[in-house]
mmCIF file of N, CA and C in Angstrom:
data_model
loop_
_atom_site.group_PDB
_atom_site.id
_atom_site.type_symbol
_atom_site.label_atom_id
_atom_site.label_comp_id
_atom_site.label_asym_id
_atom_site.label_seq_id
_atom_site.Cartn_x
_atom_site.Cartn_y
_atom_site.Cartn_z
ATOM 1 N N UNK A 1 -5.188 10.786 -16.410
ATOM 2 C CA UNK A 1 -4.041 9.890 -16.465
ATOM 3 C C UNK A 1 -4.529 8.530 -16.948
ATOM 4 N N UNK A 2 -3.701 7.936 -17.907
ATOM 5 C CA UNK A 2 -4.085 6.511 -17.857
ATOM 6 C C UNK A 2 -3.127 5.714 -17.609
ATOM 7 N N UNK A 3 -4.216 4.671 -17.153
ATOM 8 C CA UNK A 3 -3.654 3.689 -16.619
ATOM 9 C C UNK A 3 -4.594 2.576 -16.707
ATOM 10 N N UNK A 4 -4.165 1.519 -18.182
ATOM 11 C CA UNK A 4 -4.839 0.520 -18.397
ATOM 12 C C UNK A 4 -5.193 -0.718 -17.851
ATOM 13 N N UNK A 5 -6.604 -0.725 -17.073
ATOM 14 C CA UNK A 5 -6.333 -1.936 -16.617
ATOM 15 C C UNK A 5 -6.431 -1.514 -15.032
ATOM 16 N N UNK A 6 -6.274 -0.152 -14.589
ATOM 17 C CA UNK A 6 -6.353 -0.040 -13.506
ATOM 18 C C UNK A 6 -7.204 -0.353 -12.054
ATOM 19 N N UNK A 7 -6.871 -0.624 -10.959
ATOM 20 C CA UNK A 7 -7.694 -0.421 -9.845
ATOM 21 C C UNK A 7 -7.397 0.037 -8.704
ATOM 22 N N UNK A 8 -8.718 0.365 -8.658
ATOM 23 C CA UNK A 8 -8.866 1.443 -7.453
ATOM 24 C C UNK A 8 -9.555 0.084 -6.006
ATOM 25 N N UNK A 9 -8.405 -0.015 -5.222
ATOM 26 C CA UNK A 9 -8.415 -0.945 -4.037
ATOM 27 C C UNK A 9 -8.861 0.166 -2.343
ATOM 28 N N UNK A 10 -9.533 -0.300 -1.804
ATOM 29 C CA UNK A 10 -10.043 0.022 -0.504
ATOM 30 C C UNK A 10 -10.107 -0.739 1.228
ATOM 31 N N UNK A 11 -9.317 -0.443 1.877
ATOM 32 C CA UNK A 11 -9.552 -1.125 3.161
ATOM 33 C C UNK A 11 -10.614 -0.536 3.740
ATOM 34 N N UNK A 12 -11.501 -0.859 4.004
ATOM 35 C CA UNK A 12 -12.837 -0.173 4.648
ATOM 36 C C UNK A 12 -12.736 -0.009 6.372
ATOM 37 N N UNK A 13 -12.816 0.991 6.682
ATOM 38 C CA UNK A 13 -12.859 1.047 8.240
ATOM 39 C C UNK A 13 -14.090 1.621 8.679
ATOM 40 N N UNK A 14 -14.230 1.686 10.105
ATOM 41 C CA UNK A 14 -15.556 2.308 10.933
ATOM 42 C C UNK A 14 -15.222 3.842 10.705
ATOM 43 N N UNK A 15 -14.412 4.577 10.998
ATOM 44 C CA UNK A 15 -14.078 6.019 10.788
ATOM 45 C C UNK A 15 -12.781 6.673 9.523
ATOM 46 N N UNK A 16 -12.460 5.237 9.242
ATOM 47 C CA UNK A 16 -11.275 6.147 8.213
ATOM 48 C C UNK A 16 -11.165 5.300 6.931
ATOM 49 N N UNK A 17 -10.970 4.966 6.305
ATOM 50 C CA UNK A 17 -10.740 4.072 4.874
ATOM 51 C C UNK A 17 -9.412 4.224 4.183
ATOM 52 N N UNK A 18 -8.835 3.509 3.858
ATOM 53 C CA UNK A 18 -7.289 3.448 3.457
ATOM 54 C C UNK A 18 -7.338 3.162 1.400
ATOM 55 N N UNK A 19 -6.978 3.798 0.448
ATOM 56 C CA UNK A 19 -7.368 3.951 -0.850
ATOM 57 C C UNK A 19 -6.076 3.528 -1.474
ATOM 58 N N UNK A 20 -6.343 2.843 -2.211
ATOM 59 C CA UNK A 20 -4.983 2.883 -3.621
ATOM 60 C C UNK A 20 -5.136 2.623 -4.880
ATOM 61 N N UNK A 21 -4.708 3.318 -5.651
ATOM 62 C CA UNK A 21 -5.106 3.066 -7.611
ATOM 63 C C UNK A 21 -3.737 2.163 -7.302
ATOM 64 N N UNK A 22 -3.773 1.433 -8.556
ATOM 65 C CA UNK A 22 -2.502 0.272 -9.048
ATOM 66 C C UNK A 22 -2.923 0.085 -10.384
ATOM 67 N N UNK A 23 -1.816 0.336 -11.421
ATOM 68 C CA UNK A 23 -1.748 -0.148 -12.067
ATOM 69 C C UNK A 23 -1.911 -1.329 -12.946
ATOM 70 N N UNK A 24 -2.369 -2.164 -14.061
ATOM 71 C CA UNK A 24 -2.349 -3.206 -13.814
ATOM 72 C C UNK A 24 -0.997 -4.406 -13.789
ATOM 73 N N UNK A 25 0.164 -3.226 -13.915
ATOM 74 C CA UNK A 25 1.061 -4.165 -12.938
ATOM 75 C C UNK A 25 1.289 -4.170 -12.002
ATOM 76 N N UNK A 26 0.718 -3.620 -11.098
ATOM 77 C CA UNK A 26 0.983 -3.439 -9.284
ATOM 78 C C UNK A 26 1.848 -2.398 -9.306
ATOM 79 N N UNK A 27 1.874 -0.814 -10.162
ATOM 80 C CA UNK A 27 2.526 0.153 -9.399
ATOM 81 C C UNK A 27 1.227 1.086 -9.045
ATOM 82 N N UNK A 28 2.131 1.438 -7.854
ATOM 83 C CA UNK A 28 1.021 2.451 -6.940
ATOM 84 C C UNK A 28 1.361 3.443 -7.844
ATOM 85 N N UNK A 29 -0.220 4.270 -8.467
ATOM 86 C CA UNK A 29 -0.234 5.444 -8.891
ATOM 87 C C UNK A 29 -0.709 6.173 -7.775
ATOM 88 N N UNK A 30 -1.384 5.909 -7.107
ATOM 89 C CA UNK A 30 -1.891 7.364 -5.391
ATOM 90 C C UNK A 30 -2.591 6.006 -4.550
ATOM 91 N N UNK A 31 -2.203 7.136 -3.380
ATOM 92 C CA UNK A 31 -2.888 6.045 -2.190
ATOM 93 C C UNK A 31 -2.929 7.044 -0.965
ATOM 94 N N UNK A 32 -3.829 7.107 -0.330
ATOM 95 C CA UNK A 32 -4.223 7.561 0.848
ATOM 96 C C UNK A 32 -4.907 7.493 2.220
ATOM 97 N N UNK A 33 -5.322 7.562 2.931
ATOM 98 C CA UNK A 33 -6.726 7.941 3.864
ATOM 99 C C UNK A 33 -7.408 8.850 3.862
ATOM 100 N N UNK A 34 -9.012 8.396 3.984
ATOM 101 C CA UNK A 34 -9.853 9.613 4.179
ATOM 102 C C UNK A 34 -10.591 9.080 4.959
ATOM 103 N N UNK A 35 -10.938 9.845 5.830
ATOM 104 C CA UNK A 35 -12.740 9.385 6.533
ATOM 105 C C UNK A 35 -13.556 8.888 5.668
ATOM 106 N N UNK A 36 -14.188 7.997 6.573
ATOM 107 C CA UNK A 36 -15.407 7.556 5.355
ATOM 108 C C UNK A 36 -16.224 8.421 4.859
ATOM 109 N N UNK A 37 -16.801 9.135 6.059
ATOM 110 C CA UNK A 37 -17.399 10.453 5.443
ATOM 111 C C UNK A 37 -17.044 11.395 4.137
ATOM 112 N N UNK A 38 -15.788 11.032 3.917
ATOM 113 C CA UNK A 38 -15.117 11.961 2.334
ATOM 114 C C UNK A 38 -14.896 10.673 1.663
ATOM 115 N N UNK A 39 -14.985 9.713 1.540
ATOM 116 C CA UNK A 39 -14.477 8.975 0.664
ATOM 117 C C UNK A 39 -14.846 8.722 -0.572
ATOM 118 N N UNK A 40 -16.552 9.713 -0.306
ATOM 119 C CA UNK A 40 -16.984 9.156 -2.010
ATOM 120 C C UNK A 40 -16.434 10.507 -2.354
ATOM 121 N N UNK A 41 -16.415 11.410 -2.377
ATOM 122 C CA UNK A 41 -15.997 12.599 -2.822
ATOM 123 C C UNK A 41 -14.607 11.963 -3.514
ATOM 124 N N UNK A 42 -13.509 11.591 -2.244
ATOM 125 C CA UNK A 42 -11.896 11.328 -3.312
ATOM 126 C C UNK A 42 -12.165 10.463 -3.783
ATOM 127 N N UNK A 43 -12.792 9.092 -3.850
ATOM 128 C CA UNK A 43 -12.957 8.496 -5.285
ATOM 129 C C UNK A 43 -13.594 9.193 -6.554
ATOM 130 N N UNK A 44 -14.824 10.149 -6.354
ATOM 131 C CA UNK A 44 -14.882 10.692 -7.334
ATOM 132 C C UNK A 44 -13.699 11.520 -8.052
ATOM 133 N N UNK A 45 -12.998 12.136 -7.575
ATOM 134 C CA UNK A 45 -11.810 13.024 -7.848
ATOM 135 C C UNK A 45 -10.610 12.098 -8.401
ATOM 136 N N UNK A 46 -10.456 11.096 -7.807
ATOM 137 C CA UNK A 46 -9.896 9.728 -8.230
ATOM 138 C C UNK A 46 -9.767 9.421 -9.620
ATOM 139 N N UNK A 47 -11.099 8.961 -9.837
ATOM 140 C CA UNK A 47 -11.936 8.562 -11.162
ATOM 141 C C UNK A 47 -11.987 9.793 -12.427
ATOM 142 N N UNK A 48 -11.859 10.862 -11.736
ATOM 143 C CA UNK A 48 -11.556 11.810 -12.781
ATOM 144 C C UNK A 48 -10.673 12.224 -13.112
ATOM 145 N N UNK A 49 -9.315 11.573 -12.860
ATOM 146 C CA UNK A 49 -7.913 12.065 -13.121
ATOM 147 C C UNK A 49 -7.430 10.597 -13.667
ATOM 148 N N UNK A 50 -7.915 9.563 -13.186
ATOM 149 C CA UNK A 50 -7.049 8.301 -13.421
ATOM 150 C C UNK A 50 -8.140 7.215 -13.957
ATOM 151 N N UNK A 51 -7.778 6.735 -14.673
ATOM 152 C CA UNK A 51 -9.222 5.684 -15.457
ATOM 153 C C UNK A 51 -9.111 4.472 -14.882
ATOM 154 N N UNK A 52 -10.050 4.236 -14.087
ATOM 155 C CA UNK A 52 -9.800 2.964 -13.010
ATOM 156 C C UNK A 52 -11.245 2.101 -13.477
ATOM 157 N N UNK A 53 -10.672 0.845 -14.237
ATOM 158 C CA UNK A 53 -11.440 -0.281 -14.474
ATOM 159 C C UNK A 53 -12.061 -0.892 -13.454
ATOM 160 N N UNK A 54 -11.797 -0.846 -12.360
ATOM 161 C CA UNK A 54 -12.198 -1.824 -11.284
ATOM 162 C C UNK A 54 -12.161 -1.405 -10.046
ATOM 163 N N UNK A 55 -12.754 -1.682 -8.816
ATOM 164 C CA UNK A 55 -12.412 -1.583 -7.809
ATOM 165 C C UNK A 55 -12.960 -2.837 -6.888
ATOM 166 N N UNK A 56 -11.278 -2.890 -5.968
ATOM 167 C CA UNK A 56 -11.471 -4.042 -5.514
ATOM 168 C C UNK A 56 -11.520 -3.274 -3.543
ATOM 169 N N UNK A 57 -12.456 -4.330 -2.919
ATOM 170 C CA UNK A 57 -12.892 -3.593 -1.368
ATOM 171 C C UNK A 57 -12.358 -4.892 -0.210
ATOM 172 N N UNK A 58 -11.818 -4.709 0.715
ATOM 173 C CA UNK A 58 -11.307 -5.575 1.647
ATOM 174 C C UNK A 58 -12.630 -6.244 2.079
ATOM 175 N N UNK A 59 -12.941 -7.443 2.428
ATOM 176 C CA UNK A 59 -13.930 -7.895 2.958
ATOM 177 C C UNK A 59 -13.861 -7.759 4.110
ATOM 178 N N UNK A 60 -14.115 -6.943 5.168
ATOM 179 C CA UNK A 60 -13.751 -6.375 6.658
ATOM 180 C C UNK A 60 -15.119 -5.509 7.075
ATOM 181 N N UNK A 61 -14.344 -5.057 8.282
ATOM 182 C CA UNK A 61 -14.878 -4.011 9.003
ATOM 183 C C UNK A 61 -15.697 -3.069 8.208
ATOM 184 N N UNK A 62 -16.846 -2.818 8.027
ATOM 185 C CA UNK A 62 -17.780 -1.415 7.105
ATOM 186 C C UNK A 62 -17.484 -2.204 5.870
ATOM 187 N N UNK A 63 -17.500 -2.912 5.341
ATOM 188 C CA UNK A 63 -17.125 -3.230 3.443
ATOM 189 C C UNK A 63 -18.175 -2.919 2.907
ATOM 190 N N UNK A 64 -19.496 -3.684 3.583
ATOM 191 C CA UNK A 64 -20.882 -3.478 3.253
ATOM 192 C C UNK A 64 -21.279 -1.714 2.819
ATOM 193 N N UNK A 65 -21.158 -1.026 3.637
ATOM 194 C CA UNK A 65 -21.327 0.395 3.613
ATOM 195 C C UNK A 65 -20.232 0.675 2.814
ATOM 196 N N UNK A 66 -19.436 0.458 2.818
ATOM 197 C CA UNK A 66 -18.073 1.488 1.557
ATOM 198 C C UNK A 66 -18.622 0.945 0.327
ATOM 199 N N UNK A 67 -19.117 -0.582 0.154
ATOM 200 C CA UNK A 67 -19.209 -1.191 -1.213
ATOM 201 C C UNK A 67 -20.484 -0.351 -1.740
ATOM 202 N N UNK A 68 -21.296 -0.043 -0.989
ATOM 203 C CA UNK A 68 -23.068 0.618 -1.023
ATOM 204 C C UNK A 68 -22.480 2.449 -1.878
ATOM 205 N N UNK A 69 -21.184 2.855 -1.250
ATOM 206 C CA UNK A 69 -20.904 4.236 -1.494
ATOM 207 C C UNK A 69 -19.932 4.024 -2.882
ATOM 208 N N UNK A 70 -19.259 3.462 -3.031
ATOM 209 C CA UNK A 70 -18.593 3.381 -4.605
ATOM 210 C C UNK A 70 -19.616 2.350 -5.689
ATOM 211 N N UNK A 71 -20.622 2.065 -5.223
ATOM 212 C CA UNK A 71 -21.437 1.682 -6.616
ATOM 213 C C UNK A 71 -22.105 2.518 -7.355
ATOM 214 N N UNK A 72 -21.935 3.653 -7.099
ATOM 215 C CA UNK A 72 -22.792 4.586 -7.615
ATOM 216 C C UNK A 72 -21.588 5.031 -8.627
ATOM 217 N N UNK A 73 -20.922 4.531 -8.754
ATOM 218 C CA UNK A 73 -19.772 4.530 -10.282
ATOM 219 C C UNK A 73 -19.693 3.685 -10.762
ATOM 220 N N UNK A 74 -20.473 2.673 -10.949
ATOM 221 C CA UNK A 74 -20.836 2.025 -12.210
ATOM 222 C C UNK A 74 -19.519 1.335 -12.693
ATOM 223 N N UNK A 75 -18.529 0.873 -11.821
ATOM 224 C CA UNK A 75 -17.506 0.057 -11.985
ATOM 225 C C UNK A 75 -17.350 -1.394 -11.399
ATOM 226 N N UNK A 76 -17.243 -2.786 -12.021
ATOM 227 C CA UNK A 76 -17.171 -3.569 -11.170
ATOM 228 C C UNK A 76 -16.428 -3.449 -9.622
ATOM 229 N N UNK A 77 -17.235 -3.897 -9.003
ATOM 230 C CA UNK A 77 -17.095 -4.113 -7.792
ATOM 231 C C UNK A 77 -16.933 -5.923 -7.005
ATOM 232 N N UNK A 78 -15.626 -5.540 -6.657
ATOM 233 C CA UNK A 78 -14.815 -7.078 -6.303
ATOM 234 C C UNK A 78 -14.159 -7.020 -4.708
ATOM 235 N N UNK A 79 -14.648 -8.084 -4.347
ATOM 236 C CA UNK A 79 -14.026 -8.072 -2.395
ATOM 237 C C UNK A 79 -13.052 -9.198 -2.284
ATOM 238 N N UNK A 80 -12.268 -8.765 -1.911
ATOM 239 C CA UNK A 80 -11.233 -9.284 -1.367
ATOM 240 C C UNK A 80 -10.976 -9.770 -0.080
ATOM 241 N N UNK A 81 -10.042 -10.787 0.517
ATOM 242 C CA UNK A 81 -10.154 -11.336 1.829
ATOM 243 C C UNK A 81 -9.000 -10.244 2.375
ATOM 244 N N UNK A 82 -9.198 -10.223 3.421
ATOM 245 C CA UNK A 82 -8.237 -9.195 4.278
ATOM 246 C C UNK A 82 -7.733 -9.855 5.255
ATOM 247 N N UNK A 83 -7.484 -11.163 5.229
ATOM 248 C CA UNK A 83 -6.853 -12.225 6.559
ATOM 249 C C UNK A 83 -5.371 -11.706 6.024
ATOM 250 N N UNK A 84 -4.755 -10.976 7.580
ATOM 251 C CA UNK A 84 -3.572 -10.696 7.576
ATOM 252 C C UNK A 84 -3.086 -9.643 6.670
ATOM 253 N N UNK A 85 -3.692 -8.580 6.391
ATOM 254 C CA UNK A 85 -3.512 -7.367 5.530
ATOM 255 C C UNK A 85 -2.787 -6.293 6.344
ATOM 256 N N UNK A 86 -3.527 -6.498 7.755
ATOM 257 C CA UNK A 86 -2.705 -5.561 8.466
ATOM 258 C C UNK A 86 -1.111 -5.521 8.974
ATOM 259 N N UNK A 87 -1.179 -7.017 8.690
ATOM 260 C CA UNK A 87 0.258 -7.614 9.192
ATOM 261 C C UNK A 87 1.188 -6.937 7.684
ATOM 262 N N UNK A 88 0.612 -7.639 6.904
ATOM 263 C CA UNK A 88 1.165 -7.459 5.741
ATOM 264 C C UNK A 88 1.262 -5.521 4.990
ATOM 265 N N UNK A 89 0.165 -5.048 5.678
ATOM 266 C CA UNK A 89 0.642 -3.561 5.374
ATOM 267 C C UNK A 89 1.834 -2.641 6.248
ATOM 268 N N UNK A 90 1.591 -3.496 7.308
ATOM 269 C CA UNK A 90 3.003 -2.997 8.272
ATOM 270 C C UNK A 90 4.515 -3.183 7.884
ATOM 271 N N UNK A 91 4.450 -5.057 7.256
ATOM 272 C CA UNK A 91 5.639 -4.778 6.789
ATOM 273 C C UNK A 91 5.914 -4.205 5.527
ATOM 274 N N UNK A 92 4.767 -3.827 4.323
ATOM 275 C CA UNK A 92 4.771 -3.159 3.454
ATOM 276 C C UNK A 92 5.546 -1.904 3.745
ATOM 277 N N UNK A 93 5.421 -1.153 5.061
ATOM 278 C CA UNK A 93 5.182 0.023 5.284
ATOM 279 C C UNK A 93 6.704 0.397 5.882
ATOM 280 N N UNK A 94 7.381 -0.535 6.353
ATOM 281 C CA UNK A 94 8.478 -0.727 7.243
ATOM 282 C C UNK A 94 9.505 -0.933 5.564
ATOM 283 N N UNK A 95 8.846 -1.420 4.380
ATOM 284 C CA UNK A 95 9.949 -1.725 3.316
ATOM 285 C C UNK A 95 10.321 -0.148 2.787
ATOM 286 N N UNK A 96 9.204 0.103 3.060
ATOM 287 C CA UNK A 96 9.605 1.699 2.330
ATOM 288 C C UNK A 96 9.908 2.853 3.197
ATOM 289 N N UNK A 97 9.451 2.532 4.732
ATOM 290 C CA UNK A 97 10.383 3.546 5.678
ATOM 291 C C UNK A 97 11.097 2.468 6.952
ATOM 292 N N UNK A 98 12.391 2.209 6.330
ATOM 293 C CA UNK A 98 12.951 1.479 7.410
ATOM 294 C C UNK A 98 13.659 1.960 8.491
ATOM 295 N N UNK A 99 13.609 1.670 9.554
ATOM 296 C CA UNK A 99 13.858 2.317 10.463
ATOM 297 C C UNK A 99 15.326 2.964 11.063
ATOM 298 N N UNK A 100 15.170 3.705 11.253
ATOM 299 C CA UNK A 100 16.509 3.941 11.188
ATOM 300 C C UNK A 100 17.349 4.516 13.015
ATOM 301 N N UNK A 101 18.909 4.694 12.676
ATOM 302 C CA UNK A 101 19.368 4.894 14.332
ATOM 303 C C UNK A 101 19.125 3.354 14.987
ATOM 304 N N UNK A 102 18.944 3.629 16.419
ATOM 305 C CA UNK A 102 18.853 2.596 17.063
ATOM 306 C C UNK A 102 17.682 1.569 17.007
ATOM 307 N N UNK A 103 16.477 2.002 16.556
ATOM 308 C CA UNK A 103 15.172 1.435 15.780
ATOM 309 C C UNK A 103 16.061 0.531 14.859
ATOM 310 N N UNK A 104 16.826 0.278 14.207
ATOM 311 C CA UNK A 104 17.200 -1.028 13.630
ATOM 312 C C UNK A 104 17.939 -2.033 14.247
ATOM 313 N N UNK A 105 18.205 -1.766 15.780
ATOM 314 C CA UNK A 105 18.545 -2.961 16.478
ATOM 315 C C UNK A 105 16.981 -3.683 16.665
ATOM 316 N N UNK A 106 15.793 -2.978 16.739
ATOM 317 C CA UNK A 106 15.001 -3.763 16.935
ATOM 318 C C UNK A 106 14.079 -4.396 16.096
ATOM 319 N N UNK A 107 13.519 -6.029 16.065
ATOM 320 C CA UNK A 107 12.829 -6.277 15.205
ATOM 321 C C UNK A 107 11.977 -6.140 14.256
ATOM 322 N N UNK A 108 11.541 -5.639 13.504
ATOM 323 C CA UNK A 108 10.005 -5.109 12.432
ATOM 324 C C UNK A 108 9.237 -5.562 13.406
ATOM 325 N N UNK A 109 9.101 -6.998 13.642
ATOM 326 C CA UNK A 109 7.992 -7.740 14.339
ATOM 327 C C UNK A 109 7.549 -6.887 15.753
ATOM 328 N N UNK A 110 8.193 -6.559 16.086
ATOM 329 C CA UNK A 110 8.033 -5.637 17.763
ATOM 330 C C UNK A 110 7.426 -3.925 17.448
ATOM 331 N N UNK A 111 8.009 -3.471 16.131
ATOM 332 C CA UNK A 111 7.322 -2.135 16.132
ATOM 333 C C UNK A 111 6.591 -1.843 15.859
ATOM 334 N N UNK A 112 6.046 -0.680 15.762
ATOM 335 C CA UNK A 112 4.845 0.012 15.004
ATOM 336 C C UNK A 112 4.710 1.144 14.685
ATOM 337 N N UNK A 113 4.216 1.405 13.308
ATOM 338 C CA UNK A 113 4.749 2.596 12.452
ATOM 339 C C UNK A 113 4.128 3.725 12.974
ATOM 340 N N UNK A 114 4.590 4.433 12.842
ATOM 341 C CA UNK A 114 4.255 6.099 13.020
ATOM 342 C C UNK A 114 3.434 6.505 12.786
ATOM 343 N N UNK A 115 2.295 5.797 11.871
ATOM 344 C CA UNK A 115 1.035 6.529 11.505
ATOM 345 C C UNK A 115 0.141 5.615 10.938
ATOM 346 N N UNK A 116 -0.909 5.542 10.662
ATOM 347 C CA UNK A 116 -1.716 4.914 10.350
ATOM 348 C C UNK A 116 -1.230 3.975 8.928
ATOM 349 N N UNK A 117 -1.928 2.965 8.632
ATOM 350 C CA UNK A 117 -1.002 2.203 7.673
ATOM 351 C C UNK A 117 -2.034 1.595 6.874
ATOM 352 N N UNK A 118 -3.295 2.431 6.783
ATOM 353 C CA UNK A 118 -4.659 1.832 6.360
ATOM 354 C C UNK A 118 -4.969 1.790 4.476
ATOM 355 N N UNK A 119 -3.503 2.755 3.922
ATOM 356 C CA UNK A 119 -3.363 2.779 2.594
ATOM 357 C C UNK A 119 -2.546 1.861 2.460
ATOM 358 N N UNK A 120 -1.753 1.240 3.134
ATOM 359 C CA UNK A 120 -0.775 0.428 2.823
ATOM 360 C C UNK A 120 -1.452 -1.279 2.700
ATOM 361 N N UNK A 121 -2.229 -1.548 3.462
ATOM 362 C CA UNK A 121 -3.232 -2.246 3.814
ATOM 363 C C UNK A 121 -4.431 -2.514 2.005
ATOM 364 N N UNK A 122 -4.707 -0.816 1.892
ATOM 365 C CA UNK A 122 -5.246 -1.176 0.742
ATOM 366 C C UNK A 122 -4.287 -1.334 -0.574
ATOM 367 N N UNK A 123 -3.200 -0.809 -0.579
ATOM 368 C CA UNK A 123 -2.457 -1.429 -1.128
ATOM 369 C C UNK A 123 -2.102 -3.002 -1.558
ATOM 370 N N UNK A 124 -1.646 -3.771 -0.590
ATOM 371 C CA UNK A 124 -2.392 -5.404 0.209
ATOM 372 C C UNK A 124 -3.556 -5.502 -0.984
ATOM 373 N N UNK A 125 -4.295 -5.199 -0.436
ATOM 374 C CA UNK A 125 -5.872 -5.775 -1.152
ATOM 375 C C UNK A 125 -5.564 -5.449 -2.248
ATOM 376 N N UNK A 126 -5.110 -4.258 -3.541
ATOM 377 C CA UNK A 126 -5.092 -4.092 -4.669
ATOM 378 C C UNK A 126 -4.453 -5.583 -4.799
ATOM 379 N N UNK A 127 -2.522 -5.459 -4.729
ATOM 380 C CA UNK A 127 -2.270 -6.382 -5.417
ATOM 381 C C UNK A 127 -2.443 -7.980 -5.014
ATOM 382 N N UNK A 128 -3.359 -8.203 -4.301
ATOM 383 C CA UNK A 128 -4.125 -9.967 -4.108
ATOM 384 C C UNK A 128 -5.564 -9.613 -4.971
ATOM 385 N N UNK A 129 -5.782 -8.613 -5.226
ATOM 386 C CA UNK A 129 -6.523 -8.985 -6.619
ATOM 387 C C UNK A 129 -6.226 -9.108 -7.778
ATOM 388 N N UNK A 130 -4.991 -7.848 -8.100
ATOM 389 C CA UNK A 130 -4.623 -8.310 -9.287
ATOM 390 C C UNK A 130 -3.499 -9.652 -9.444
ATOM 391 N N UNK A 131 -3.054 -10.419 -8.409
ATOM 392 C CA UNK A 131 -2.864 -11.620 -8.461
ATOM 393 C C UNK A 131 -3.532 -12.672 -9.035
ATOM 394 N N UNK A 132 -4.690 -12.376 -8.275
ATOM 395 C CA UNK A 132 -5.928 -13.477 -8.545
ATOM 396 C C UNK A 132 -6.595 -13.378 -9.692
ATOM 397 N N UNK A 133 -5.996 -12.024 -10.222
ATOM 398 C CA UNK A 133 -6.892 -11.688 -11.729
ATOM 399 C C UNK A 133 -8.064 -10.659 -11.502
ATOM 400 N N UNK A 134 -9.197 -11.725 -12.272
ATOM 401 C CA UNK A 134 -10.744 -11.486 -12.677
ATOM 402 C C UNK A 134 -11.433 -12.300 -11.460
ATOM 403 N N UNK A 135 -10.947 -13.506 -10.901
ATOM 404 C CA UNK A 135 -11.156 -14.510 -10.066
ATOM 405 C C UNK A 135 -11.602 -14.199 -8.673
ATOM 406 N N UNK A 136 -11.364 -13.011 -8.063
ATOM 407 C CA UNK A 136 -11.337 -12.481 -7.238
ATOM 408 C C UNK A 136 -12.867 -12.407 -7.254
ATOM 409 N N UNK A 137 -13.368 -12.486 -5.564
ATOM 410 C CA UNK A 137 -15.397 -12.351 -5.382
ATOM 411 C C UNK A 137 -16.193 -11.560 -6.023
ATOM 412 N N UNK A 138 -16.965 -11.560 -6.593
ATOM 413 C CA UNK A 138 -17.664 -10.314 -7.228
ATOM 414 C C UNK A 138 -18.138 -10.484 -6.304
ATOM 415 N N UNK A 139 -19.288 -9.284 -5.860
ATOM 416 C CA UNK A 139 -20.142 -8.864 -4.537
ATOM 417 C C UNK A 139 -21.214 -10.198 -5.044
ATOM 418 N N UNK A 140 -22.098 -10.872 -3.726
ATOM 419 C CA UNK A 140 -23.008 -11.508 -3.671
ATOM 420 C C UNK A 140 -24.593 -11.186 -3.486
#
C-alpha cells in the first residue's frame, strides 16, 4: 500500500505497545496493540504492506527498549512528548465510540473505555508529529 509520506507512530509500554501508520495527512491507515514481545514482528509485517517513511515513538514508559527494537529498519527514528496522550487518547476514543443509553447522561471526563486505548494514544503521538513536521526530537 502506499502511502506517501507515511508514519508509523508507537506508545511504548512495559507489557503491551499501542501502533498506528498515518498518513501524511493524519488518516489512520491501521492501528493496534501488541505485546512488546510481538511488536517487532507487526512492524515488520507493517512495513511490508504499507511504505512508512518514519517512525515516530512516545517518549514514556520502555521508549528506550521499543526505540532499540524498530531500529533495526533503518527508518528515521523520532520521539515524541507524551504529556497528556492518555487523556487525549481517551477522548480520541470516546469521539469514535460515544457512549450510548444512559452512559450519555454521564460525563466523558468520569468514564472509561472498555478496553485498552494504547493505539489511540499512539495515534496522539502520530499526529503531534506530523504537526510538528520534521521538527519533532530525533533520538539523542
Amino acid at each position: 500500500m502506499s502511502a506517501d509520506g507515511a508514519v508509523l507512530a508507537i506508545d511504548p509500554g512495559r507489557r503491551k505497545a499501542g501502533y498506528a501508520v498515518l498518513s501524511a495527512l493524519g488518516t489512520v491507515l491501521e492501528a493496534g496493540i501488541e505485546p512488546v514481545g510481538e511488536l517487532e514482528q507487526r512492524v515488520a509485517e507493517l512495513l511490508g504492506r504499507i511504505d512508512v517513511e518514519r517512525i515516530a515513538i512516545g517518549r514514556g514508559t520502555n521508549g528506550r527498549a521499543v526505540g532499540r527494537v524498530v531500529e533495526r529498519f533503518e527508518l528515521p527514528i523520532f520521539w515524541v512528548d507524551e504529556f497528556e496522550t492518555s487523556r487525549a487518547a481517551r477522548s480520541l476514543y470516546f469521539v469514535e465510540h460515544p457512549p450510548r443509553g444512559w452512559r450519555r447522561l454521564i460525563p466523558i471526563g468520569l468514564q472509561v473505555p472498555g478496553r485498552p486505548v494504547d493505539d489511540y494514544a499512539a495515534i496522539v503521538i502520530a499526529r503531534r508529529f506530523l504537526a510538528r513536521g520534521l521538527g519533532a526530537q530525533p533520538p539523542s
